Amino acid sequence: MDLKTSLNVSASGLRAQSLRMRVIAENLANQDSVATTPGGNPYRRRVASFSAEVDRATGATGVKINNIQTDRSDFTRVYQPGHPAADAEGYVLKPNVNSLVETADMKAAQRSYEANLNAIEAAKSLTMRTIDLLK
C-alpha cells in the first residue's frame, strides 16, 4: 500500500471516529434534557452508523459514514408529579441515555482515533526514513 492510500484509509477512520465522539458528546450533554411540554418526549439518544467502503481505484478499504440514527429504546419513567413535564399521572419521561454506555463508547472512539493517528505517524516516519536513505 502506498503512502497516499494509507493516509486516505487512516483519514477516513479519523473522520468517522471524530463524528462518533461528537454524537456521544451530544448524548452526554442531553442526558438530563426532558420534554418542554407535559407528557412530551425527551431527548432521544443518537448513534453514528458506519460501514466498510472499498476504493475501486486503489483497492483499499476505508470507513464510510452512513448516517446518524436515533436509538428507539424506551425512555425511563420517573414519578415527579410537580415537574412541569409530568404527564397526567405525574410521570416524567427521561432520555434513553446511559452515561456508562456513552463513556465506554467514547473511550473506544478515542482509542480508534488514536490508532488512526498512529498509523498516519508511522506512514510519515517510514516515508521520511526512505527519503533519508535515498540521500
CSV table of N, CA, C and O in Angstrom, one decimal:
chain,number,residue,atom,x,y,z
A,1,MET,N,0.9,-1.2,0.0
A,1,MET,CA,0.0,0.0,0.0
A,1,MET,C,0.9,1.2,0.0
A,1,MET,O,1.8,1.3,0.8
A,2,ASP,N,0.6,2.2,-0.9
A,2,ASP,CA,1.5,3.4,-1.0
A,2,ASP,C,1.0,4.4,0.1
A,2,ASP,O,0.0,4.2,0.8
A,3,LEU,N,1.8,5.4,0.2
A,3,LEU,CA,1.6,6.4,1.3
A,3,LEU,C,0.2,7.1,1.1
A,3,LEU,O,-0.5,7.2,2.1
A,4,LYS,N,-0.1,7.5,-0.1
A,4,LYS,CA,-1.4,8.2,-0.2
A,4,LYS,C,-2.6,7.4,0.2
A,4,LYS,O,-3.5,7.8,0.8
A,5,THR,N,-2.5,6.1,-0.2
A,5,THR,CA,-3.6,5.2,0.1
A,5,THR,C,-3.7,5.0,1.6
A,5,THR,O,-4.8,5.0,2.2
A,6,SER,N,-2.6,4.7,2.3
A,6,SER,CA,-2.6,4.5,3.7
A,6,SER,C,-3.1,5.8,4.4
A,6,SER,O,-3.8,5.6,5.4
A,7,LEU,N,-2.7,6.9,4.0
A,7,LEU,CA,-3.2,8.2,4.6
A,7,LEU,C,-4.7,8.3,4.4
A,7,LEU,O,-5.4,8.8,5.3
A,8,ASN,N,-5.2,8.0,3.2
A,8,ASN,CA,-6.6,8.1,2.9
A,8,ASN,C,-7.5,7.2,3.8
A,8,ASN,O,-8.5,7.5,4.3
A,9,VAL,N,-7.0,5.9,4.0
A,9,VAL,CA,-7.6,5.0,4.9
A,9,VAL,C,-7.7,5.5,6.3
A,9,VAL,O,-8.7,5.5,6.9
A,10,SER,N,-6.5,5.9,6.8
A,10,SER,CA,-6.5,6.4,8.2
A,10,SER,C,-7.3,7.7,8.3
A,10,SER,O,-8.0,7.9,9.4
A,11,ALA,N,-7.3,8.6,7.3
A,11,ALA,CA,-8.1,9.8,7.4
A,11,ALA,C,-9.6,9.5,7.4
A,11,ALA,O,-10.4,10.1,8.1
A,12,SER,N,-10.1,8.4,6.7
A,12,SER,CA,-11.5,8.1,6.8
A,12,SER,C,-11.8,7.6,8.2
A,12,SER,O,-12.9,7.9,8.7
A,13,GLY,N,-10.9,6.9,8.8
A,13,GLY,CA,-11.1,6.4,10.2
A,13,GLY,C,-11.2,7.6,11.1
A,13,GLY,O,-12.0,7.6,12.1
A,14,LEU,N,-10.3,8.6,10.9
A,14,LEU,CA,-10.3,9.8,11.8
A,14,LEU,C,-11.6,10.5,11.7
A,14,LEU,O,-12.2,11.0,12.7
A,15,ARG,N,-12.1,10.7,10.5
A,15,ARG,CA,-13.4,11.4,10.3
A,15,ARG,C,-14.6,10.6,10.9
A,15,ARG,O,-15.4,11.2,11.6
A,16,ALA,N,-14.5,9.3,10.8
A,16,ALA,CA,-15.6,8.5,11.4
A,16,ALA,C,-15.6,8.6,12.9
A,16,ALA,O,-16.6,8.8,13.6
A,17,GLN,N,-14.4,8.4,13.5
A,17,GLN,CA,-14.3,8.5,15.0
A,17,GLN,C,-14.6,9.9,15.5
A,17,GLN,O,-15.1,10.0,16.6
A,18,SER,N,-14.2,10.9,14.8
A,18,SER,CA,-14.5,12.3,15.2
A,18,SER,C,-16.0,12.5,15.2
A,18,SER,O,-16.5,13.1,16.2
A,19,LEU,N,-16.7,12.0,14.2
A,19,LEU,CA,-18.2,12.2,14.2
A,19,LEU,C,-18.8,11.4,15.4
A,19,LEU,O,-19.7,11.8,16.1
A,20,ARG,N,-18.3,10.2,15.6
A,20,ARG,CA,-18.8,9.3,16.7
A,20,ARG,C,-18.6,10.0,18.0
A,20,ARG,O,-19.5,10.0,18.8
A,21,MET,N,-17.4,10.6,18.2
A,21,MET,CA,-17.2,11.3,19.5
A,21,MET,C,-18.1,12.5,19.7
A,21,MET,O,-18.6,12.8,20.8
A,22,ARG,N,-18.4,13.2,18.6
A,22,ARG,CA,-19.3,14.4,18.6
A,22,ARG,C,-20.7,13.9,19.0
A,22,ARG,O,-21.4,14.6,19.8
A,23,VAL,N,-21.2,12.8,18.4
A,23,VAL,CA,-22.5,12.3,18.7
A,23,VAL,C,-22.6,11.9,20.1
A,23,VAL,O,-23.6,12.2,20.8
A,24,ILE,N,-21.6,11.2,20.6
A,24,ILE,CA,-21.6,10.8,22.0
A,24,ILE,C,-21.6,12.0,23.0
A,24,ILE,O,-22.3,12.0,24.0
A,25,ALA,N,-20.8,13.0,22.6
A,25,ALA,CA,-20.8,14.2,23.4
A,25,ALA,C,-22.2,14.9,23.5
A,25,ALA,O,-22.6,15.4,24.5
A,26,GLU,N,-22.9,14.9,22.4
A,26,GLU,CA,-24.2,15.4,22.3
A,26,GLU,C,-25.2,14.6,23.2
A,26,GLU,O,-26.0,15.2,24.0
A,27,ASN,N,-25.0,13.3,23.2
A,27,ASN,CA,-25.8,12.4,24.1
A,27,ASN,C,-25.6,12.7,25.5
A,27,ASN,O,-26.5,12.8,26.3
A,28,LEU,N,-24.3,12.8,25.9
A,28,LEU,CA,-24.0,13.1,27.3
A,28,LEU,C,-24.5,14.5,27.7
A,28,LEU,O,-24.9,14.7,28.8
A,29,ALA,N,-24.4,15.5,26.8
A,29,ALA,CA,-24.8,16.8,27.1
A,29,ALA,C,-26.3,16.9,27.3
A,29,ALA,O,-26.9,17.7,28.1
A,30,ASN,N,-27.1,16.0,26.7
A,30,ASN,CA,-28.5,16.0,26.8
A,30,ASN,C,-29.1,14.9,27.6
A,30,ASN,O,-30.3,14.6,27.6
A,31,GLN,N,-28.3,14.2,28.5
A,31,GLN,CA,-28.8,13.1,29.2
A,31,GLN,C,-29.8,13.5,30.3
A,31,GLN,O,-30.6,12.7,30.8
A,32,ASP,N,-29.9,14.8,30.6
A,32,ASP,CA,-31.0,15.3,31.5
A,32,ASP,C,-32.0,16.1,30.9
A,32,ASP,O,-32.8,16.8,31.6
A,33,SER,N,-32.0,16.2,29.6
A,33,SER,CA,-33.0,17.0,28.9
A,33,SER,C,-34.4,16.3,28.7
A,33,SER,O,-34.5,15.4,28.0
A,34,VAL,N,-35.3,16.9,29.4
A,34,VAL,CA,-36.7,16.3,29.4
A,34,VAL,C,-37.5,17.2,28.4
A,34,VAL,O,-37.1,18.2,27.9
A,35,ALA,N,-38.7,16.7,28.2
A,35,ALA,CA,-39.7,17.4,27.3
A,35,ALA,C,-40.0,18.8,27.9
A,35,ALA,O,-39.9,19.1,29.1
A,36,THR,N,-40.4,19.7,27.0
A,36,THR,CA,-40.7,21.1,27.4
A,36,THR,C,-42.2,21.2,27.7
A,36,THR,O,-42.7,22.1,28.2
A,37,THR,N,-43.0,20.2,27.2
A,37,THR,CA,-44.4,20.2,27.5
A,37,THR,C,-44.8,18.9,28.3
A,37,THR,O,-44.2,17.9,28.2
A,38,PRO,N,-45.9,19.0,29.0
A,38,PRO,CA,-46.3,17.9,29.8
A,38,PRO,C,-46.6,16.7,29.0
A,38,PRO,O,-47.3,16.8,27.9
A,39,GLY,N,-46.1,15.5,29.3
A,39,GLY,CA,-46.3,14.3,28.6
A,39,GLY,C,-45.5,14.2,27.3
A,39,GLY,O,-45.7,13.2,26.5
A,40,GLY,N,-44.7,15.2,27.0
A,40,GLY,CA,-43.9,15.1,25.7
A,40,GLY,C,-42.7,14.2,25.8
A,40,GLY,O,-42.4,13.7,26.9
A,41,ASN,N,-42.1,14.0,24.7
A,41,ASN,CA,-40.9,13.1,24.6
A,41,ASN,C,-39.6,13.9,24.9
A,41,ASN,O,-39.4,15.0,24.4
A,42,PRO,N,-38.7,13.3,25.7
A,42,PRO,CA,-37.4,14.0,25.9
A,42,PRO,C,-36.4,13.7,24.8
A,42,PRO,O,-36.8,13.1,23.8
A,43,TYR,N,-35.2,14.1,25.0
A,43,TYR,CA,-34.1,13.9,24.1
A,43,TYR,C,-34.0,12.4,23.8
A,43,TYR,O,-34.1,11.6,24.8
A,44,ARG,N,-33.8,12.0,22.6
A,44,ARG,CA,-33.6,10.6,22.2
A,44,ARG,C,-32.1,10.4,21.8
A,44,ARG,O,-31.6,11.1,21.0
A,45,ARG,N,-31.5,9.4,22.4
A,45,ARG,CA,-30.1,9.1,22.1
A,45,ARG,C,-29.9,8.8,20.6
A,45,ARG,O,-30.7,8.3,19.9
A,46,ARG,N,-28.7,9.3,20.2
A,46,ARG,CA,-28.3,9.1,18.8
A,46,ARG,C,-27.1,8.3,18.6
A,46,ARG,O,-26.2,8.3,19.5
A,47,VAL,N,-27.0,7.5,17.5
A,47,VAL,CA,-25.9,6.6,17.3
A,47,VAL,C,-25.4,6.8,15.9
A,47,VAL,O,-26.2,6.8,15.0
A,48,ALA,N,-24.1,6.9,15.7
A,48,ALA,CA,-23.5,7.0,14.4
A,48,ALA,C,-23.4,5.6,13.8
A,48,ALA,O,-23.0,4.7,14.5
A,49,SER,N,-23.6,5.5,12.5
A,49,SER,CA,-23.6,4.2,11.8
A,49,SER,C,-22.5,4.3,10.7
A,49,SER,O,-22.5,5.3,9.9
A,50,PHE,N,-21.6,3.3,10.6
A,50,PHE,CA,-20.5,3.2,9.7
A,50,PHE,C,-20.6,1.9,8.9
A,50,PHE,O,-21.2,0.9,9.3
A,51,SER,N,-19.8,1.9,7.8
A,51,SER,CA,-19.6,0.6,7.1
A,51,SER,C,-18.3,0.7,6.4
A,51,SER,O,-17.7,1.8,6.2
A,52,ALA,N,-17.8,-0.5,5.9
A,52,ALA,CA,-16.6,-0.5,5.2
A,52,ALA,C,-16.9,-0.1,3.7
A,52,ALA,O,-17.9,-0.5,3.2
A,53,GLU,N,-15.9,0.6,3.1
A,53,GLU,CA,-16.1,1.0,1.7
A,53,GLU,C,-14.8,0.8,1.0
A,53,GLU,O,-13.7,1.2,1.4
A,54,VAL,N,-14.9,0.1,-0.1
A,54,VAL,CA,-13.7,-0.2,-0.9
A,54,VAL,C,-13.5,0.8,-2.0
A,54,VAL,O,-14.4,1.1,-2.7
A,55,ASP,N,-12.3,1.4,-2.0
A,55,ASP,CA,-12.0,2.4,-3.0
A,55,ASP,C,-11.6,1.6,-4.3
A,55,ASP,O,-10.6,0.9,-4.3
A,56,ARG,N,-12.4,1.7,-5.3
A,56,ARG,CA,-12.1,0.9,-6.5
A,56,ARG,C,-10.8,1.2,-7.2
A,56,ARG,O,-10.2,0.3,-7.8
A,57,ALA,N,-10.3,2.4,-7.1
A,57,ALA,CA,-9.1,2.8,-7.7
A,57,ALA,C,-7.9,2.2,-7.1
A,57,ALA,O,-6.9,1.8,-7.7
A,58,THR,N,-7.9,2.1,-5.7
A,58,THR,CA,-6.7,1.6,-5.0
A,58,THR,C,-6.9,0.2,-4.4
A,58,THR,O,-6.0,-0.4,-4.1
A,59,GLY,N,-8.2,-0.2,-4.3
A,59,GLY,CA,-8.5,-1.5,-3.7
A,59,GLY,C,-8.4,-1.4,-2.1
A,59,GLY,O,-8.6,-2.5,-1.5
A,60,ALA,N,-8.2,-0.3,-1.6
A,60,ALA,CA,-8.1,-0.1,-0.1
A,60,ALA,C,-9.5,0.0,0.5
A,60,ALA,O,-10.4,0.5,-0.1
A,61,THR,N,-9.6,-0.5,1.7
A,61,THR,CA,-10.9,-0.4,2.4
A,61,THR,C,-10.9,0.7,3.4
A,61,THR,O,-10.0,0.7,4.3
A,62,GLY,N,-11.8,1.6,3.3
A,62,GLY,CA,-11.9,2.7,4.3
A,62,GLY,C,-13.2,2.7,5.0
A,62,GLY,O,-13.9,1.7,4.9
A,63,VAL,N,-13.4,3.7,5.8
A,63,VAL,CA,-14.7,3.8,6.6
A,63,VAL,C,-15.6,4.8,5.9
A,63,VAL,O,-15.2,5.9,5.6
A,64,LYS,N,-16.9,4.4,5.7
A,64,LYS,CA,-17.9,5.2,5.2
A,64,LYS,C,-18.9,5.6,6.3
A,64,LYS,O,-19.4,4.7,7.0
A,65,ILE,N,-19.2,6.8,6.4
A,65,ILE,CA,-20.2,7.3,7.4
A,65,ILE,C,-21.6,7.1,6.7
A,65,ILE,O,-21.9,7.8,5.7
A,66,ASN,N,-22.4,6.2,7.3
A,66,ASN,CA,-23.7,6.0,6.7
A,66,ASN,C,-24.7,7.1,7.1
A,66,ASN,O,-25.2,7.8,6.3
A,67,ASN,N,-25.0,7.2,8.4
A,67,ASN,CA,-25.9,8.2,8.9
A,67,ASN,C,-25.9,8.2,10.5
A,67,ASN,O,-25.2,7.4,11.1
A,68,ILE,N,-26.6,9.1,11.0
A,68,ILE,CA,-26.8,9.1,12.5
A,68,ILE,C,-28.2,8.8,12.8
A,68,ILE,O,-29.2,9.4,12.3
A,69,GLN,N,-28.4,7.6,13.5
A,69,GLN,CA,-29.7,7.1,13.7
A,69,GLN,C,-30.1,7.4,15.2
A,69,GLN,O,-29.3,7.6,16.0
A,70,THR,N,-31.4,7.4,15.4
A,70,THR,CA,-31.9,7.6,16.8
A,70,THR,C,-32.1,6.2,17.4
A,70,THR,O,-32.5,5.3,16.7
A,71,ASP,N,-31.8,6.1,18.7
A,71,ASP,CA,-32.0,4.8,19.4
A,71,ASP,C,-33.4,4.7,19.8
A,71,ASP,O,-34.0,5.6,20.5
A,72,ARG,N,-34.1,3.7,19.4
A,72,ARG,CA,-35.5,3.5,19.6
A,72,ARG,C,-35.8,2.8,20.9
A,72,ARG,O,-37.0,2.4,21.1
A,73,SER,N,-34.9,2.7,21.8
A,73,SER,CA,-35.2,2.0,23.1
A,73,SER,C,-36.1,2.9,23.9
A,73,SER,O,-36.2,4.1,23.7
A,74,ASP,N,-36.7,2.3,24.9
A,74,ASP,CA,-37.7,3.0,25.8
A,74,ASP,C,-37.1,4.1,26.6
A,74,ASP,O,-35.9,4.0,27.1
A,75,PHE,N,-37.9,5.1,26.9
A,75,PHE,CA,-37.5,6.1,27.9
A,75,PHE,C,-37.7,5.6,29.3
A,75,PHE,O,-38.5,4.7,29.5
A,76,THR,N,-37.0,6.2,30.3
A,76,THR,CA,-37.2,5.9,31.7
A,76,THR,C,-38.3,6.8,32.2
A,76,THR,O,-38.3,8.0,31.9
A,77,ARG,N,-39.2,6.1,33.0
A,77,ARG,CA,-40.3,6.9,33.6
A,77,ARG,C,-40.0,7.1,35.1
A,77,ARG,O,-39.7,6.2,35.8
A,78,VAL,N,-40.1,8.4,35.5
A,78,VAL,CA,-39.8,8.7,36.9
A,78,VAL,C,-41.0,9.5,37.4
A,78,VAL,O,-41.5,10.4,36.8
A,79,TYR,N,-41.4,9.1,38.6
A,79,TYR,CA,-42.6,9.8,39.2
A,79,TYR,C,-42.1,11.1,39.9
A,79,TYR,O,-41.4,11.1,40.8
A,80,GLN,N,-42.6,12.2,39.3
A,80,GLN,CA,-42.3,13.5,39.7
A,80,GLN,C,-43.5,14.4,39.5
A,80,GLN,O,-43.6,15.2,38.5
A,81,PRO,N,-44.6,14.3,40.3
A,81,PRO,CA,-45.8,15.0,40.0
A,81,PRO,C,-45.7,16.5,39.9
A,81,PRO,O,-46.5,17.1,39.2
A,82,GLY,N,-44.8,17.1,40.5
A,82,GLY,CA,-44.7,18.6,40.5
A,82,GLY,C,-43.9,19.1,39.3
A,82,GLY,O,-43.8,20.3,39.1
A,83,HIS,N,-43.3,18.2,38.6
A,83,HIS,CA,-42.4,18.7,37.5
A,83,HIS,C,-43.3,19.2,36.3
A,83,HIS,O,-44.3,18.7,36.0
A,84,PRO,N,-42.8,20.3,35.6
A,84,PRO,CA,-43.5,20.9,34.5
A,84,PRO,C,-43.8,19.9,33.3
A,84,PRO,O,-44.7,20.1,32.6
A,85,ALA,N,-42.9,18.9,33.2
A,85,ALA,CA,-43.0,18.0,32.1
A,85,ALA,C,-43.8,16.7,32.4
A,85,ALA,O,-43.9,15.8,31.6
A,86,ALA,N,-44.4,16.7,33.6
A,86,ALA,CA,-45.1,15.5,34.1
A,86,ALA,C,-46.4,15.3,33.3
A,86,ALA,O,-47.0,16.3,33.0
A,87,ASP,N,-46.7,14.0,33.1
A,87,ASP,CA,-48.0,13.7,32.4
A,87,ASP,C,-49.1,13.8,33.4
A,87,ASP,O,-48.9,14.1,34.6
A,88,ALA,N,-50.3,13.4,33.0
A,88,ALA,CA,-51.5,13.4,33.8
A,88,ALA,C,-51.3,12.5,35.1
A,88,ALA,O,-51.9,12.8,36.1
A,89,GLU,N,-50.5,11.4,35.0
A,89,GLU,CA,-50.3,10.5,36.1
A,89,GLU,C,-49.1,11.0,37.0
A,89,GLU,O,-48.9,10.3,38.0
A,90,GLY,N,-48.4,12.0,36.6
A,90,GLY,CA,-47.3,12.5,37.4
A,90,GLY,C,-46.0,12.0,37.0
A,90,GLY,O,-45.0,12.2,37.7
A,91,TYR,N,-45.9,11.3,35.9
A,91,TYR,CA,-44.6,10.7,35.5
A,91,TYR,C,-43.9,11.6,34.4
A,91,TYR,O,-44.6,12.2,33.6
A,92,VAL,N,-42.6,11.7,34.6
A,92,VAL,CA,-41.8,12.4,33.6
A,92,VAL,C,-40.9,11.4,32.8
A,92,VAL,O,-40.3,10.5,33.5
A,93,LEU,N,-40.9,11.5,31.5
A,93,LEU,CA,-40.0,10.7,30.7
A,93,LEU,C,-38.6,11.2,30.7
A,93,LEU,O,-38.4,12.4,30.4
A,94,LYS,N,-37.7,10.4,31.0
A,94,LYS,CA,-36.2,10.8,31.0
A,94,LYS,C,-35.6,10.2,29.7
A,94,LYS,O,-36.0,9.2,29.2
A,95,PRO,N,-34.6,10.9,29.2
A,95,PRO,CA,-33.9,10.4,28.0
A,95,PRO,C,-33.4,9.0,28.1
A,95,PRO,O,-33.0,8.5,29.2
A,96,ASN,N,-33.2,8.3,27.0
A,96,ASN,CA,-32.7,6.9,27.0
A,96,ASN,C,-31.2,6.9,26.9
A,96,ASN,O,-30.6,6.0,26.2
A,97,VAL,N,-30.5,7.8,27.5
A,97,VAL,CA,-29.1,7.9,27.5
A,97,VAL,C,-28.5,7.4,28.8
A,97,VAL,O,-28.9,7.8,29.9
A,98,ASN,N,-27.6,6.4,28.7
A,98,ASN,CA,-27.0,5.8,29.9
A,98,ASN,C,-25.5,6.3,29.8
A,98,ASN,O,-24.8,6.0,28.9
A,99,SER,N,-25.1,7.1,30.9
A,99,SER,CA,-23.8,7.7,30.9
A,99,SER,C,-22.7,6.7,30.9
A,99,SER,O,-21.6,6.9,30.3
A,100,LEU,N,-22.9,5.5,31.5
A,100,LEU,CA,-21.9,4.5,31.5
A,100,LEU,C,-21.6,3.9,30.1
A,100,LEU,O,-20.5,3.7,29.7
A,101,VAL,N,-22.7,3.7,29.3
A,101,VAL,CA,-22.6,3.2,28.0
A,101,VAL,C,-21.9,4.3,27.1
A,101,VAL,O,-21.0,4.0,26.3
A,102,GLU,N,-22.3,5.5,27.3
A,102,GLU,CA,-21.7,6.6,26.5
A,102,GLU,C,-20.2,6.8,26.8
A,102,GLU,O,-19.4,7.0,25.9
A,103,THR,N,-19.9,6.7,28.1
A,103,THR,CA,-18.5,6.8,28.4
A,103,THR,C,-17.6,5.7,27.9
A,103,THR,O,-16.5,5.9,27.4
A,104,ALA,N,-18.1,4.5,27.9
A,104,ALA,CA,-17.4,3.4,27.3
A,104,ALA,C,-17.3,3.5,25.8
A,104,ALA,O,-16.2,3.3,25.2
A,105,ASP,N,-18.4,4.0,25.1
A,105,ASP,CA,-18.3,4.2,23.7
A,105,ASP,C,-17.3,5.4,23.4
A,105,ASP,O,-16.6,5.3,22.4
A,106,MET,N,-17.3,6.4,24.2
A,106,MET,CA,-16.3,7.5,24.0
A,106,MET,C,-14.9,7.0,24.1
A,106,MET,O,-14.0,7.4,23.3
A,107,LYS,N,-14.6,6.2,25.1
A,107,LYS,CA,-13.3,5.6,25.3
A,107,LYS,C,-12.9,4.8,24.0
A,107,LYS,O,-11.7,4.9,23.6
A,108,ALA,N,-13.8,4.0,23.5
A,108,ALA,CA,-13.5,3.2,22.4
A,108,ALA,C,-13.2,4.0,21.1
A,108,ALA,O,-12.3,3.8,20.3
A,109,ALA,N,-14.0,5.1,21.0
A,109,ALA,CA,-13.8,6.0,19.9
A,109,ALA,C,-12.5,6.7,20.0
A,109,ALA,O,-11.8,6.9,19.0
A,110,GLN,N,-12.1,7.1,21.2
A,110,GLN,CA,-10.8,7.8,21.4
A,110,GLN,C,-9.7,6.9,21.0
A,110,GLN,O,-8.7,7.3,20.4
A,111,ARG,N,-9.8,5.6,21.4
A,111,ARG,CA,-8.7,4.6,21.1
A,111,ARG,C,-8.6,4.4,19.6
A,111,ARG,O,-7.5,4.3,19.1
A,112,SER,N,-9.7,4.3,18.9
A,112,SER,CA,-9.7,4.1,17.5
A,112,SER,C,-9.1,5.4,16.8
A,112,SER,O,-8.4,5.2,15.8
A,113,TYR,N,-9.5,6.5,17.3
A,113,TYR,CA,-8.9,7.8,16.7
A,113,TYR,C,-7.4,7.8,16.9
A,113,TYR,O,-6.7,8.1,16.0
A,114,GLU,N,-7.0,7.4,18.1
A,114,GLU,CA,-5.5,7.4,18.4
A,114,GLU,C,-4.8,6.4,17.5
A,114,GLU,O,-3.7,6.6,17.0
A,115,ALA,N,-5.4,5.2,17.3
A,115,ALA,CA,-4.8,4.2,16.4
A,115,ALA,C,-4.7,4.7,15.0
A,115,ALA,O,-3.6,4.5,14.3
A,116,ASN,N,-5.6,5.5,14.5
A,116,ASN,CA,-5.5,6.0,13.2
A,116,ASN,C,-4.4,7.1,13.1
A,116,ASN,O,-3.7,7.2,12.1
A,117,LEU,N,-4.3,7.9,14.2
A,117,LEU,CA,-3.2,8.9,14.2
A,117,LEU,C,-1.9,8.2,14.2
A,117,LEU,O,-0.9,8.7,13.5
A,118,ASN,N,-1.8,7.1,15.0
A,118,ASN,CA,-0.5,6.4,15.0
A,118,ASN,C,-0.2,5.8,13.6
A,118,ASN,O,1.0,5.7,13.3
A,119,ALA,N,-1.2,5.3,12.9
A,119,ALA,CA,-0.9,4.8,11.6
A,119,ALA,C,-0.4,5.9,10.6
A,119,ALA,O,0.5,5.6,9.8
A,120,ILE,N,-1.0,7.1,10.7
A,120,ILE,CA,-0.5,8.2,9.9
A,120,ILE,C,0.9,8.5,10.3
A,120,ILE,O,1.7,8.8,9.4
A,121,GLU,N,1.2,8.6,11.6
A,121,GLU,CA,2.6,8.9,12.0
A,121,GLU,C,3.6,7.8,11.5
A,121,GLU,O,4.7,8.2,11.1
A,122,ALA,N,3.2,6.6,11.6
A,122,ALA,CA,4.1,5.5,11.1
A,122,ALA,C,4.3,5.6,9.6
A,122,ALA,O,5.5,5.5,9.2
A,123,ALA,N,3.3,5.9,8.8
A,123,ALA,CA,3.5,6.1,7.4
A,123,ALA,C,4.4,7.3,7.1
A,123,ALA,O,5.3,7.2,6.2
A,124,LYS,N,4.2,8.3,7.8
A,124,LYS,CA,5.0,9.5,7.6
A,124,LYS,C,6.5,9.2,8.0
A,124,LYS,O,7.4,9.6,7.3
A,125,SER,N,6.7,8.5,9.1
A,125,SER,CA,8.0,8.2,9.6
A,125,SER,C,8.7,7.2,8.6
A,125,SER,O,9.9,7.4,8.3
A,126,LEU,N,8.0,6.3,8.0
A,126,LEU,CA,8.6,5.4,7.1
A,126,LEU,C,9.0,6.1,5.8
A,126,LEU,O,10.0,5.8,5.2
A,127,THR,N,8.2,7.0,5.4
A,127,THR,CA,8.5,7.8,4.2
A,127,THR,C,9.7,8.7,4.4
A,127,THR,O,10.6,8.8,3.6
A,128,MET,N,9.8,9.3,5.6
A,128,MET,CA,11.0,10.1,5.9
A,128,MET,C,12.2,9.3,6.0
A,128,MET,O,13.3,9.7,5.5
A,129,ARG,N,12.2,8.1,6.5
A,129,ARG,CA,13.3,7.2,6.5
A,129,ARG,C,13.7,6.8,5.1
A,129,ARG,O,14.9,6.7,4.8
A,130,THR,N,12.8,6.6,4.3
A,130,THR,CA,13.1,6.2,2.9
A,130,THR,C,13.8,7.4,2.2
A,130,THR,O,14.8,7.2,1.5
A,131,ILE,N,13.3,8.6,2.4
A,131,ILE,CA,13.9,9.8,1.8
A,131,ILE,C,15.4,9.9,2.4
A,131,ILE,O,16.3,10.2,1.6
A,132,ASP,N,15.6,9.7,3.7
A,132,ASP,CA,16.9,9.8,4.2
A,132,ASP,C,17.8,8.7,3.6
A,132,ASP,O,19.0,9.0,3.4
A,133,LEU,N,17.4,7.6,3.3
A,133,LEU,CA,18.2,6.5,2.7
A,133,LEU,C,18.6,6.9,1.3
A,133,LEU,O,19.6,6.5,0.8
A,134,LEU,N,17.7,7.6,0.6
A,134,LEU,CA,18.0,8.0,-0.8
A,134,LEU,C,18.9,9.2,-0.9
A,134,LEU,O,19.4,9.4,-2.0
A,135,LYS,N,19.2,9.8,0.2
A,135,LYS,CA,20.1,11.0,0.1
A,135,LYS,C,21.6,10.6,-0.1
A,135,LYS,O,22.1,9.6,0.2
